[in-house]
Short mmCIF file of C-alpha atoms and ligand atoms in Angstrom, two decimals:
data_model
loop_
_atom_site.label_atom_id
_atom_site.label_comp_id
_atom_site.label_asym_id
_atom_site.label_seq_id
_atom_site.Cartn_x
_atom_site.Cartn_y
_atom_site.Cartn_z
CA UNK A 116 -4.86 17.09 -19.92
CA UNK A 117 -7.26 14.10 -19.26
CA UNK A 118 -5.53 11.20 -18.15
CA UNK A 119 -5.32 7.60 -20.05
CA UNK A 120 -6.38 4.62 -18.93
CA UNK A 121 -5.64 0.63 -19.69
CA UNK A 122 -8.98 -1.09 -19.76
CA UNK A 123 -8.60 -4.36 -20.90
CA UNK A 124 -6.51 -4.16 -24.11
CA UNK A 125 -7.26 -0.54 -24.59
CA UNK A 126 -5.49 3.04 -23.62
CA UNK A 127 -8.74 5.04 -23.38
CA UNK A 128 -9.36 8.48 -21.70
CA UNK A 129 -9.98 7.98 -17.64
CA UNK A 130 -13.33 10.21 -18.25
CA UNK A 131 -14.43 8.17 -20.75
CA UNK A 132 -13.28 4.61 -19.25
CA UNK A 133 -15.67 1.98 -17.67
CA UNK A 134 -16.06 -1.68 -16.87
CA UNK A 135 -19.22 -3.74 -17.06
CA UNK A 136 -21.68 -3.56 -14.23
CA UNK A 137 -21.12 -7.48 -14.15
CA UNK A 138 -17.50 -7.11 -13.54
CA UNK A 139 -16.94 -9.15 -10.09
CA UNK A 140 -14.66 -6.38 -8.77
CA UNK A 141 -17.78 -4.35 -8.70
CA UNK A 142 -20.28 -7.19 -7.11
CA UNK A 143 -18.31 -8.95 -4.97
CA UNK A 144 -14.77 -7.22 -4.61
CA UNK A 145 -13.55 -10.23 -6.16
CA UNK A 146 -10.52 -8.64 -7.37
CA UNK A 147 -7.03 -7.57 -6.19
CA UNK A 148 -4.49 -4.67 -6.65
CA UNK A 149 -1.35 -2.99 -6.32
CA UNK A 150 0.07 0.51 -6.01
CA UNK A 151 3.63 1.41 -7.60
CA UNK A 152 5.35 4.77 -6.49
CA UNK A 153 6.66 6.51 -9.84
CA UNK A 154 10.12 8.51 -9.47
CA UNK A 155 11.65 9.78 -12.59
CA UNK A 156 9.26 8.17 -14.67
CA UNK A 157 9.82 4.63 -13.39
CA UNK A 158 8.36 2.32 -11.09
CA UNK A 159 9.58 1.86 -7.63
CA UNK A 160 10.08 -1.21 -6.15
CA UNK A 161 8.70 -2.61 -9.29
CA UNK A 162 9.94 -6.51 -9.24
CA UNK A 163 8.61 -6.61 -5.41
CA UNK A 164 4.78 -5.00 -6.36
CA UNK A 165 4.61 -7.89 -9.18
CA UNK A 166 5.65 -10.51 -6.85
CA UNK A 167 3.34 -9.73 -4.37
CA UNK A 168 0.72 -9.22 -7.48
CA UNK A 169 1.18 -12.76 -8.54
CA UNK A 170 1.07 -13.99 -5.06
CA UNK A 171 -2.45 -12.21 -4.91
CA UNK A 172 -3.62 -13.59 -7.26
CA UNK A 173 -3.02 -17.15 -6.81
CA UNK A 174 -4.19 -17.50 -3.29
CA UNK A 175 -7.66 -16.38 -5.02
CA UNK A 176 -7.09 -18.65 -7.56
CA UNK A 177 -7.43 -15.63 -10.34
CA UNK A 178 -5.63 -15.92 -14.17
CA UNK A 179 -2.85 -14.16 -15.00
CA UNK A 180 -4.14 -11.54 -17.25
CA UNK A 181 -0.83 -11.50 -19.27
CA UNK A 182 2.63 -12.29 -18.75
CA UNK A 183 4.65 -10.24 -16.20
CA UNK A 184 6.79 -8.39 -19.57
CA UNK A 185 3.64 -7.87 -21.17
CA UNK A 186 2.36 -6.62 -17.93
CA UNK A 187 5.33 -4.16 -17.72
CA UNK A 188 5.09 -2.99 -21.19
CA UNK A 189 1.49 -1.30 -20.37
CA UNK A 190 2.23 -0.26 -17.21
CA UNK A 191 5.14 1.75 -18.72
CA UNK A 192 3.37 2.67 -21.33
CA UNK A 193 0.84 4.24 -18.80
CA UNK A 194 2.95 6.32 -16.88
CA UNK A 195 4.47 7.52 -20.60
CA UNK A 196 1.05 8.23 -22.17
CA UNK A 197 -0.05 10.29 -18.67
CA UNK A 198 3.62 12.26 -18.80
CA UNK A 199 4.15 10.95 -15.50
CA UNK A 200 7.63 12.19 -13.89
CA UNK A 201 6.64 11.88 -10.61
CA UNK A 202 3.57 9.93 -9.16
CA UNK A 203 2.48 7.09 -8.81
CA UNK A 204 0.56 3.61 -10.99
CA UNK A 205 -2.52 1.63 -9.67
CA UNK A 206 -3.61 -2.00 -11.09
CA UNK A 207 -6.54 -3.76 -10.28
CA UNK A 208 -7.12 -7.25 -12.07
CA UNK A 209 -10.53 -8.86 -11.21
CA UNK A 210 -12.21 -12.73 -11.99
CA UNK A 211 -13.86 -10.65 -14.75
CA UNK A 212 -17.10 -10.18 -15.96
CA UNK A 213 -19.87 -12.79 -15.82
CA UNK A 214 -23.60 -12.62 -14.57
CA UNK A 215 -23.81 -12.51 -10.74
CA UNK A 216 -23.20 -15.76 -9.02
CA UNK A 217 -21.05 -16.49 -5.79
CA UNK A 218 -19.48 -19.32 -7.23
CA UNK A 219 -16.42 -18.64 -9.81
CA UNK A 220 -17.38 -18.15 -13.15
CA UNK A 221 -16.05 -20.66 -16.29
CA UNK A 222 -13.62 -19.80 -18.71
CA UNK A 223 -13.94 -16.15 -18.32
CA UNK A 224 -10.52 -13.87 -19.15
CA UNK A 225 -10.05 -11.77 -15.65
CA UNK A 226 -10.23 -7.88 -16.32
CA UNK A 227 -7.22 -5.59 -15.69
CA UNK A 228 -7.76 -1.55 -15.14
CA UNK A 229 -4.11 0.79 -14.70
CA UNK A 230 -4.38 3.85 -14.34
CA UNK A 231 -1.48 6.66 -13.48
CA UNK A 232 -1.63 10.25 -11.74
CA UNK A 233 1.58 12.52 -10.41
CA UNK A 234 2.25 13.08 -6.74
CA UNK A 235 3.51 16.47 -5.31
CA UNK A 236 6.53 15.55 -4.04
CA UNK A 237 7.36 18.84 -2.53
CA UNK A 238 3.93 18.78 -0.35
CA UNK A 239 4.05 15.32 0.59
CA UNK A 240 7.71 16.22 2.05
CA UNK A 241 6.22 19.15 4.08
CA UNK A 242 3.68 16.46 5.67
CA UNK A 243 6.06 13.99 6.19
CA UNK A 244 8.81 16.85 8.05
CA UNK A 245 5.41 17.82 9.56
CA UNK A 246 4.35 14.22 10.53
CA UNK A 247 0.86 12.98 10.92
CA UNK A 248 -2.11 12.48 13.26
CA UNK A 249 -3.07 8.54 13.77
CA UNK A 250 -6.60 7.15 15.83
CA UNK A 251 -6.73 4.20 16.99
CA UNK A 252 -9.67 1.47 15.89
CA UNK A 253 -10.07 -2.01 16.82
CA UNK A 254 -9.48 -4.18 13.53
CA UNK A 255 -12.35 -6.24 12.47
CA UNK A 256 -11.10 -6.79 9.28
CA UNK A 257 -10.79 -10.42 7.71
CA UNK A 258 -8.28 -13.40 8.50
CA UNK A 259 -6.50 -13.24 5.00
CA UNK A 260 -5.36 -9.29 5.18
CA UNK A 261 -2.15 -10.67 3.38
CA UNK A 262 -3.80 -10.71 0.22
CA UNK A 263 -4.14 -7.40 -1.56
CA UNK A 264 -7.56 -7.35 -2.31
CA UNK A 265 -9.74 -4.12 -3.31
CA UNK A 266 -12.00 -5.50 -0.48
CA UNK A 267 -11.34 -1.95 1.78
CA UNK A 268 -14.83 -1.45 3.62
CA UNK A 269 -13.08 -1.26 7.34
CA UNK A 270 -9.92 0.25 6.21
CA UNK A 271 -12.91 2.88 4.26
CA UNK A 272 -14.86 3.72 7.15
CA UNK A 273 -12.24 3.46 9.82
CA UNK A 274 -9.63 6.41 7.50
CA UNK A 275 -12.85 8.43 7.39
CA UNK A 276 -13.49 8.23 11.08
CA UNK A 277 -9.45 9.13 11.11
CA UNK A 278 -10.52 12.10 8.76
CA UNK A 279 -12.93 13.57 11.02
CA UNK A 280 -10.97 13.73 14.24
CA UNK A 281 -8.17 15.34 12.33
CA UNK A 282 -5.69 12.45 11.62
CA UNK A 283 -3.93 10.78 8.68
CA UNK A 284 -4.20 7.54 9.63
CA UNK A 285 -5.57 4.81 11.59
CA UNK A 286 -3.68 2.68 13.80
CA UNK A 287 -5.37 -0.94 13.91
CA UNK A 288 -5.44 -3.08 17.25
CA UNK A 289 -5.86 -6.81 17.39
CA UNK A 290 -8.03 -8.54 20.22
CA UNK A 291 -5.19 -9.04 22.53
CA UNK A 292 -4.53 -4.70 22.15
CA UNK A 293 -1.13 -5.56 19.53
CA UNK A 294 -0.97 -3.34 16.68
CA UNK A 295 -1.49 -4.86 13.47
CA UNK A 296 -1.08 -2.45 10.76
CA UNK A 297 -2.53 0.90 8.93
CA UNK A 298 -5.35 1.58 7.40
CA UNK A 299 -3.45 1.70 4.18
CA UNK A 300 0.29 1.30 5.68
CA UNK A 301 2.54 -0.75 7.98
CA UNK A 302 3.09 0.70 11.06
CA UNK A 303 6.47 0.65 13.10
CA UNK A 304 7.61 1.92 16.68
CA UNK A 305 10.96 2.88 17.81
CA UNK A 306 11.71 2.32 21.37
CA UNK A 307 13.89 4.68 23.72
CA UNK A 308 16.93 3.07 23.03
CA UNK A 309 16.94 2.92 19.24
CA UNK A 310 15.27 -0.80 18.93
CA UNK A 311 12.98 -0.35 15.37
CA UNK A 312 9.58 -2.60 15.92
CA UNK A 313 7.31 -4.08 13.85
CA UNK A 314 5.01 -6.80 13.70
CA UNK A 315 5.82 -9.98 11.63
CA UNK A 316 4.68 -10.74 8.69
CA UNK A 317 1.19 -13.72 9.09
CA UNK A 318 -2.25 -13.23 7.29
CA UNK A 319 -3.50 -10.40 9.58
CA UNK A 320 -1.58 -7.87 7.73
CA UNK A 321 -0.37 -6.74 4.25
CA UNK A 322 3.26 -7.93 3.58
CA UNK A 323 4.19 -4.21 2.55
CA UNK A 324 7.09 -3.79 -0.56
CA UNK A 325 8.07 -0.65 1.07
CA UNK A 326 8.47 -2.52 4.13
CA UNK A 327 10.52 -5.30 2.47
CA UNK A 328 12.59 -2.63 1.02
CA UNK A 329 12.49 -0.36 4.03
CA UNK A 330 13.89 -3.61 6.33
CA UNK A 331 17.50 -4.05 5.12
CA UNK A 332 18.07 -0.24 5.05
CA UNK A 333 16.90 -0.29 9.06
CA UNK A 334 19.07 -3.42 9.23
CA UNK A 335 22.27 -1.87 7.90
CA UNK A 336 22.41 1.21 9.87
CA UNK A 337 23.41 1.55 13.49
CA UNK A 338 19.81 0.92 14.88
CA UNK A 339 18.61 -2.66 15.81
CA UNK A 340 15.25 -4.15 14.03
CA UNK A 341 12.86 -6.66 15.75
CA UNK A 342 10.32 -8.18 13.63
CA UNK A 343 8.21 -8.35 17.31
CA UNK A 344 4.26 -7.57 17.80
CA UNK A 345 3.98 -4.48 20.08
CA UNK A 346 0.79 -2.99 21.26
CA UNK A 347 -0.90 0.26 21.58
CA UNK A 348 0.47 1.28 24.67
CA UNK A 349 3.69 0.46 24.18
CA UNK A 350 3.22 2.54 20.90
CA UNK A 351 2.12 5.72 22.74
CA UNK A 352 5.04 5.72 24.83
CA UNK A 353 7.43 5.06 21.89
CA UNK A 354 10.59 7.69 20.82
CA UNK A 355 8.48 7.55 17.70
CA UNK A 356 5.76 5.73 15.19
CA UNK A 357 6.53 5.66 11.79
CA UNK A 358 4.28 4.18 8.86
CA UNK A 359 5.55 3.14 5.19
CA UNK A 360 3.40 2.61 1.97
CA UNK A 361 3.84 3.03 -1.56
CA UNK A 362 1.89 6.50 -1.29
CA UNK A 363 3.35 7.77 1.79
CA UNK A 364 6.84 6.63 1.95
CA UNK A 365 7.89 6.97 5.54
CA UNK A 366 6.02 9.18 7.23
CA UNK A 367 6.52 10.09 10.87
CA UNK A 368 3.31 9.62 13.50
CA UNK A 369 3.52 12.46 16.07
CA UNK A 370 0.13 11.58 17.89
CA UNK A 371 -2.29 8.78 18.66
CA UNK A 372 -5.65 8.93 19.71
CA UNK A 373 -4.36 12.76 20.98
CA UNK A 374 -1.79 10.76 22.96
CA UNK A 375 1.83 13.08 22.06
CA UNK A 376 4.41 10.97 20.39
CA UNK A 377 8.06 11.31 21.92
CA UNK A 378 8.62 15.07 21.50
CA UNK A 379 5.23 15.50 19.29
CA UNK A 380 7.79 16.44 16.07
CA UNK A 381 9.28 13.96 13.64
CA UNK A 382 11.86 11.90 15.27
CA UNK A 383 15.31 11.92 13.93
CA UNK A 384 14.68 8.08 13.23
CA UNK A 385 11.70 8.26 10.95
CA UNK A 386 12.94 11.07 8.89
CA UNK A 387 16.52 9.36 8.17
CA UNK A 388 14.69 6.47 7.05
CA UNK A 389 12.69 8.22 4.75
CA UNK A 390 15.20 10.02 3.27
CA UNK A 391 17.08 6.43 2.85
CA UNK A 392 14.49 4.51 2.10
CA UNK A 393 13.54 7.65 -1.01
CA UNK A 394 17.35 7.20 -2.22
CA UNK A 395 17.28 3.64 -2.73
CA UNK A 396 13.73 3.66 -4.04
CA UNK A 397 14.72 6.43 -6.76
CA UNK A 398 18.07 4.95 -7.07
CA UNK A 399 16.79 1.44 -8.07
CA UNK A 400 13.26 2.79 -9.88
CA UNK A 401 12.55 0.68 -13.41
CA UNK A 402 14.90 -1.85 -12.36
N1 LIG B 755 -1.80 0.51 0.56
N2 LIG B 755 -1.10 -2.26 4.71
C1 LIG B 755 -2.22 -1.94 4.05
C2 LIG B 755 -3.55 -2.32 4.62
C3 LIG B 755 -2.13 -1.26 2.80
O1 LIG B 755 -3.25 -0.96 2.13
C4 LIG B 755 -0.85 -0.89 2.31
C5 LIG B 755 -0.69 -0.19 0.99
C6 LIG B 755 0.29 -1.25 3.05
C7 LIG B 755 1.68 -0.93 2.58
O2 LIG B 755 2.05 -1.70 1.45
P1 LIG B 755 3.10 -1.18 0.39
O3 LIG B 755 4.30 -0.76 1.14
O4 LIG B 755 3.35 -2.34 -0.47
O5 LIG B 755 2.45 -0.03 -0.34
C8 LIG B 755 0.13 -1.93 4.24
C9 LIG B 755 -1.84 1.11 -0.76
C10 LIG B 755 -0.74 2.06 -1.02
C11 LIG B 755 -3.22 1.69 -0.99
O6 LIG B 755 -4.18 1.01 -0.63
O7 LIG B 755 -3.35 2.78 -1.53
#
């Protein structure tokens, strides 16, 4: 079945689907995005992702493309077109299409691409009760990483230097040697005695939904959470490293830069949360 795409008013085929080669997303990244997990056919998380959307888009100063109902009419209406039970919805919006110039463009309507595809649910929870490999890399990414934008060049190059050594993910590390996020996740450490860590939010990292979803769960459950920088070392000697996105969920770290995690396995930690965090997320999908 080919998949359907929105493209600026339109549900078109994916294979068939384009935007302009003036479209600023394409010439200067000037564009931002978010990624929904789909369970049962309905968005997870879904108020949080448009929040965070909206956010996005007005620290770059970018239009609304429509209103937020509007906006979850297609996004519904992808997932229903695609038969998506399972999987998961990207948006981009960009300042839209205008002939190359730095500057911001006039009066020009921003374009907005979703697109939908299911997620094996049964593989990704034999990688998660098998964990993952992470590398570390130091992160020379930009001051404003708290805005979603499709501006990825670092997090590109440094999951494909992950890919080659064998790992899943890349762990980055600030100047000072603190962990600062994933490559495409937030990263968290548990310490010996139980204490969940992870860095606060500030505009070197991505103010994850699953994280703000994941947090009260952690929060109301015996262990203790500190919102509290750690760094790399401290990491490797962790019980365990856990990461949370959209796309992965929570999914245990067993190694860093070949560096055994705790036991090497999943800890018992990482794979309760993820099996809480899954129930709330399914529980409280479309809502
Ligand atoms: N990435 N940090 C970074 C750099 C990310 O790219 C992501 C998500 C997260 C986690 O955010 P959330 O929990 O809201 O998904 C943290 C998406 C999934 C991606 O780029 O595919």
């Amino acid at each position: 079945m080919s998949r359907i795409a929105y493209v600026n008013g339109a549900y078109v085929r994916s294979d068939e689907a384009g935007v302009s080669i003036n479209d600023r997303g394409y010439l200067f990244a000037d564009a931002v995005y978010e990624v929904w997990s789909v369970f049962d056919g309905r968005l997870a998380d879904a108020e949080g992702h448009l929040n965070r959307l909206d956010r996005s888009l007005k620290e770059l100063q970018i239009m609304q493309p429509m209103t937020r109902a509007a906006l979850l009419n297609v996004l519904n209406e992808v997932i229903r077109r695609n038969r998506i039970n399972e999987g998961m919805v990207y948006l981009q919006i960009s300042r839209g299409v205008a002939p190359r110039d730095h500057v911001f463009p006039s009066h020009t309507p921003p374009s907005l691409v979703i697109t939908a595809r299911p997620v094996d649910r049964d593989a990704a929870a034999r990688k998660a009760e098998a964990g993952i490999r992470a590398i570390s890399a130091p992160d020379i990414r930009w001051g404003r990483c708290d805005i979603k934008t499709v501006g990825l060049l670092p997090n590109v190059l440094a999951k494909q230097a992950a890919r080659e050594r064998g790992a899943g993910e890349v762990i980055f590390v600030d100047q000072d040697g603190y962990v600062t996020e994933g490559g495409s996740t937030n990263v968290y450490m548990v310490t010996r005695d139980g204490v969940v860590k992870t860095r606060p939010l500030n505009a070197n990292i991505l103010p994850g939904v699953t994280r703000l979803n994941l947090l009260p769960i952690i929060h109301n459950s015996d262990l203790s959470l500190r919102e509290e920088a750690f760094t790399l070392d401290e990491a490797k000697a962790a019980a365990e490293v856990f990461v949370t996105a959209a796309t992965s969920l929570v999914l245990p770290v067993v190694a860093i830069d070949d560096h055994r995690i705790g036991t090497g396995a999943p800890g018992p930690v990482a794979l309760s949360l993820r099996e809480a965090y899954i129930d709330q997320a399914r529980r409280t999908a479309g809502s």
